[in-house]
GROMACS .gro file of C-alpha atoms in nm:
model
  174
    1UNK     CA    1   0.840  -0.017   2.784
    2UNK     CA    2   1.232  -0.039   2.722
    3UNK     CA    3   1.225  -0.430   2.670
    4UNK     CA    4   0.964  -0.415   2.403
    5UNK     CA    5   1.175  -0.149   2.206
    6UNK     CA    6   1.461  -0.387   2.228
    7UNK     CA    7   1.256  -0.684   2.127
    8UNK     CA    8   1.152  -0.485   1.818
    9UNK     CA    9   1.513  -0.385   1.733
   10UNK     CA   10   1.638  -0.722   1.779
   11UNK     CA   11   1.339  -0.887   1.563
   12UNK     CA   12   1.424  -0.610   1.306
   13UNK     CA   13   1.803  -0.691   1.301
   14UNK     CA   14   1.733  -1.069   1.246
   15UNK     CA   15   1.482  -0.995   0.972
   16UNK     CA   16   1.777  -0.767   0.792
   17UNK     CA   17   2.031  -1.027   0.857
   18UNK     CA   18   1.810  -1.293   0.701
   19UNK     CA   19   1.734  -1.095   0.398
   20UNK     CA   20   2.097  -1.011   0.356
   21UNK     CA   21   2.216  -1.363   0.389
   22UNK     CA   22   1.951  -1.497   0.150
   23UNK     CA   23   2.064  -1.234  -0.104
   24UNK     CA   24   2.427  -1.316  -0.060
   25UNK     CA   25   2.370  -1.669  -0.061
   26UNK     CA   26   2.189  -1.702  -0.402
   27UNK     CA   27   2.361  -1.909  -0.640
   28UNK     CA   28   2.406  -1.840  -1.003
   29UNK     CA   29   2.199  -2.023  -1.263
   30UNK     CA   30   2.287  -2.395  -1.279
   31UNK     CA   31   2.522  -2.495  -1.564
   32UNK     CA   32   2.376  -2.751  -1.809
   33UNK     CA   33   2.576  -3.033  -1.648
   34UNK     CA   34   2.449  -2.936  -1.317
   35UNK     CA   35   2.095  -2.933  -1.441
   36UNK     CA   36   2.138  -3.265  -1.583
   37UNK     CA   37   2.285  -3.398  -1.268
   38UNK     CA   38   1.991  -3.266  -1.081
   39UNK     CA   39   1.745  -3.417  -1.328
   40UNK     CA   40   1.946  -3.761  -1.285
   41UNK     CA   41   1.928  -3.724  -0.923
   42UNK     CA   42   1.541  -3.669  -0.912
   43UNK     CA   43   1.453  -3.964  -1.124
   44UNK     CA   44   1.344  -4.246  -0.890
   45UNK     CA   45   1.575  -4.553  -0.828
   46UNK     CA   46   1.444  -4.895  -0.899
   47UNK     CA   47   1.198  -5.011  -0.631
   48UNK     CA   48   1.188  -4.655  -0.478
   49UNK     CA   49   0.824  -4.593  -0.540
   50UNK     CA   50   0.727  -4.954  -0.422
   51UNK     CA   51   0.896  -4.874  -0.098
   52UNK     CA   52   0.771  -4.505  -0.061
   53UNK     CA   53   0.435  -4.647  -0.121
   54UNK     CA   54   0.468  -4.903   0.180
   55UNK     CA   55   0.571  -4.639   0.423
   56UNK     CA   56   0.371  -4.359   0.607
   57UNK     CA   57   0.496  -3.985   0.642
   58UNK     CA   58   0.613  -3.978   1.009
   59UNK     CA   59   0.503  -3.605   1.021
   60UNK     CA   60   0.126  -3.675   1.039
   61UNK     CA   61   0.078  -4.071   0.975
   62UNK     CA   62  -0.180  -3.965   0.725
   63UNK     CA   63  -0.043  -4.038   0.373
   64UNK     CA   64   0.229  -4.274   0.225
   65UNK     CA   65   0.567  -4.130   0.142
   66UNK     CA   66   0.508  -4.152  -0.236
   67UNK     CA   67   0.220  -3.892  -0.217
   68UNK     CA   68   0.276  -3.691   0.080
   69UNK     CA   69   0.435  -3.341   0.028
   70UNK     CA   70   0.615  -3.244   0.338
   71UNK     CA   71   0.980  -3.147   0.397
   72UNK     CA   72   1.012  -3.465   0.606
   73UNK     CA   73   0.848  -3.713   0.346
   74UNK     CA   74   1.096  -3.533   0.062
   75UNK     CA   75   1.394  -3.591   0.282
   76UNK     CA   76   1.288  -3.965   0.347
   77UNK     CA   77   1.244  -4.003  -0.035
   78UNK     CA   78   1.581  -3.850  -0.105
   79UNK     CA   79   1.721  -4.087   0.153
   80UNK     CA   80   1.577  -4.397   0.017
   81UNK     CA   81   1.681  -4.296  -0.345
   82UNK     CA   82   2.026  -4.232  -0.244
   83UNK     CA   83   2.045  -4.587  -0.030
   84UNK     CA   84   1.893  -4.769  -0.323
   85UNK     CA   85   2.137  -4.634  -0.552
   86UNK     CA   86   2.431  -4.743  -0.338
   87UNK     CA   87   2.292  -5.077  -0.360
   88UNK     CA   88   2.105  -5.148  -0.042
   89UNK     CA   89   1.833  -5.349  -0.032
   90UNK     CA   90   1.463  -5.232   0.008
   91UNK     CA   91   1.396  -5.449   0.289
   92UNK     CA   92   1.719  -5.340   0.494
   93UNK     CA   93   1.624  -4.967   0.426
   94UNK     CA   94   1.251  -5.044   0.558
   95UNK     CA   95   1.385  -5.207   0.857
   96UNK     CA   96   1.610  -4.910   0.942
   97UNK     CA   97   1.338  -4.661   0.892
   98UNK     CA   98   1.100  -4.843   1.109
   99UNK     CA   99   1.371  -4.898   1.366
  100UNK     CA  100   1.391  -4.518   1.377
  101UNK     CA  101   1.034  -4.402   1.355
  102UNK     CA  102   0.856  -4.721   1.488
  103UNK     CA  103   0.634  -4.992   1.342
  104UNK     CA  104   0.358  -4.723   1.291
  105UNK     CA  105   0.579  -4.620   1.001
  106UNK     CA  106   0.455  -4.913   0.799
  107UNK     CA  107   0.131  -4.844   0.579
  108UNK     CA  108   0.028  -5.203   0.641
  109UNK     CA  109   0.129  -5.395   0.938
  110UNK     CA  110   0.364  -5.673   0.807
  111UNK     CA  111   0.235  -5.936   1.075
  112UNK     CA  112   0.074  -5.978   1.398
  113UNK     CA  113  -0.289  -5.996   1.472
  114UNK     CA  114  -0.403  -5.867   1.125
  115UNK     CA  115  -0.233  -6.124   0.951
  116UNK     CA  116  -0.386  -6.419   1.190
  117UNK     CA  117  -0.719  -6.262   1.137
  118UNK     CA  118  -0.686  -6.250   0.756
  119UNK     CA  119  -0.578  -6.612   0.767
  120UNK     CA  120  -0.840  -6.713   0.980
  121UNK     CA  121  -1.098  -6.571   0.763
  122UNK     CA  122  -0.981  -6.721   0.449
  123UNK     CA  123  -0.978  -7.061   0.621
  124UNK     CA  124  -1.334  -7.006   0.744
  125UNK     CA  125  -1.457  -6.921   0.411
  126UNK     CA  126  -1.277  -7.217   0.252
  127UNK     CA  127  -1.446  -7.439   0.494
  128UNK     CA  128  -1.786  -7.275   0.430
  129UNK     CA  129  -1.746  -7.311   0.031
  130UNK     CA  130  -1.644  -7.698   0.097
  131UNK     CA  131  -1.956  -7.742   0.307
  132UNK     CA  132  -2.187  -7.578   0.058
  133UNK     CA  133  -2.012  -7.796  -0.223
  134UNK     CA  134  -2.073  -8.109  -0.011
  135UNK     CA  135  -2.441  -8.009   0.048
  136UNK     CA  136  -2.511  -7.948  -0.314
  137UNK     CA  137  -2.347  -8.256  -0.425
  138UNK     CA  138  -2.554  -8.452  -0.195
  139UNK     CA  139  -2.879  -8.292  -0.312
  140UNK     CA  140  -2.761  -8.373  -0.666
  141UNK     CA  141  -2.728  -8.738  -0.600
  142UNK     CA  142  -3.048  -8.753  -0.427
  143UNK     CA  143  -3.225  -8.595  -0.709
  144UNK     CA  144  -3.049  -8.846  -0.959
  145UNK     CA  145  -3.184  -9.163  -0.761
  146UNK     CA  146  -3.546  -9.262  -0.864
  147UNK     CA  147  -3.787  -9.225  -0.574
  148UNK     CA  148  -3.907  -9.546  -0.418
  149UNK     CA  149  -4.270  -9.635  -0.489
  150UNK     CA  150  -4.528  -9.631  -0.202
  151UNK     CA  151  -4.589  -9.996  -0.218
  152UNK     CA  152  -4.259 -10.165  -0.267
  153UNK     CA  153  -4.352 -10.566  -0.284
  154UNK     CA  154  -4.138 -10.808  -0.442
  155UNK     CA  155  -4.218 -10.895  -0.808
  156UNK     CA  156  -4.336 -11.256  -0.715
  157UNK     CA  157  -4.566 -11.127  -0.434
  158UNK     CA  158  -4.737 -10.890  -0.674
  159UNK     CA  159  -4.812 -11.149  -0.928
  160UNK     CA  160  -4.982 -11.347  -0.683
  161UNK     CA  161  -5.188 -11.047  -0.553
  162UNK     CA  162  -5.290 -10.959  -0.893
  163UNK     CA  163  -5.385 -11.328  -0.980
  164UNK     CA  164  -5.595 -11.331  -0.675
  165UNK     CA  165  -5.748 -10.985  -0.749
  166UNK     CA  166  -5.835 -11.094  -1.088
  167UNK     CA  167  -5.994 -11.419  -0.963
  168UNK     CA  168  -6.217 -11.227  -0.708
  169UNK     CA  169  -6.308 -10.975  -0.973
  170UNK     CA  170  -6.420 -11.256  -1.208
  171UNK     CA  171  -6.622 -11.430  -0.931
  172UNK     CA  172  -6.809 -11.066  -0.871
  173UNK     CA  173  -6.878 -11.024  -1.234
  174UNK     CA  174  -7.023 -11.373  -1.289
   0.00000   0.00000   0.00000
C-alpha cells in the first residue's frame, strides 16, 4: 500500500514539474524578423519535394516523406531541406539516408530484380509487336498478289487446245 502512495506522489510531482517547466519555458511572441526567418526556413529547397517523394517514412514504411505527418517524417524533411540549402546533392543525401535506414527507405527500388523484370517485359512486348507487324505485312503482300488460276496452261498450249475443241464442236454440229 505504501508503494502505491509513493508512486502516485512521484507521478503527481512529475506532472507538476512538467507543467511548471512548460509555463516557464514559453517564449514570447516572435518578432517580425524571427517570423520571416521561420517562414523562409519552411519554404522547400529546390529538389526537396522530389527527394521526399522518393523516400518512405521510416516510422511506418507506409507513406512517402512528402505526405506523411509524423515527427520522424518532419525531422527528415527538415534535415533534407537544410542539407540541400548547404549545397549537398540530392543523390548524396538519399544514399546517406538509405545507409542509415536501409534500402527499404526507397519508395521504389532503384535496381535489382524489379528493374530486370521490367526490362524483360519491355523486350518481350517489343518482340511480340515486331512479330505481329511482320505477320500483317506478309498477309498484306499475299492479298496484293493475284490468285493463280485453277488451270495454269501456257498460252501456246491453250491456243492449240482451243483450236482442237473448236474443230470437234464443228464436226459434231455438222
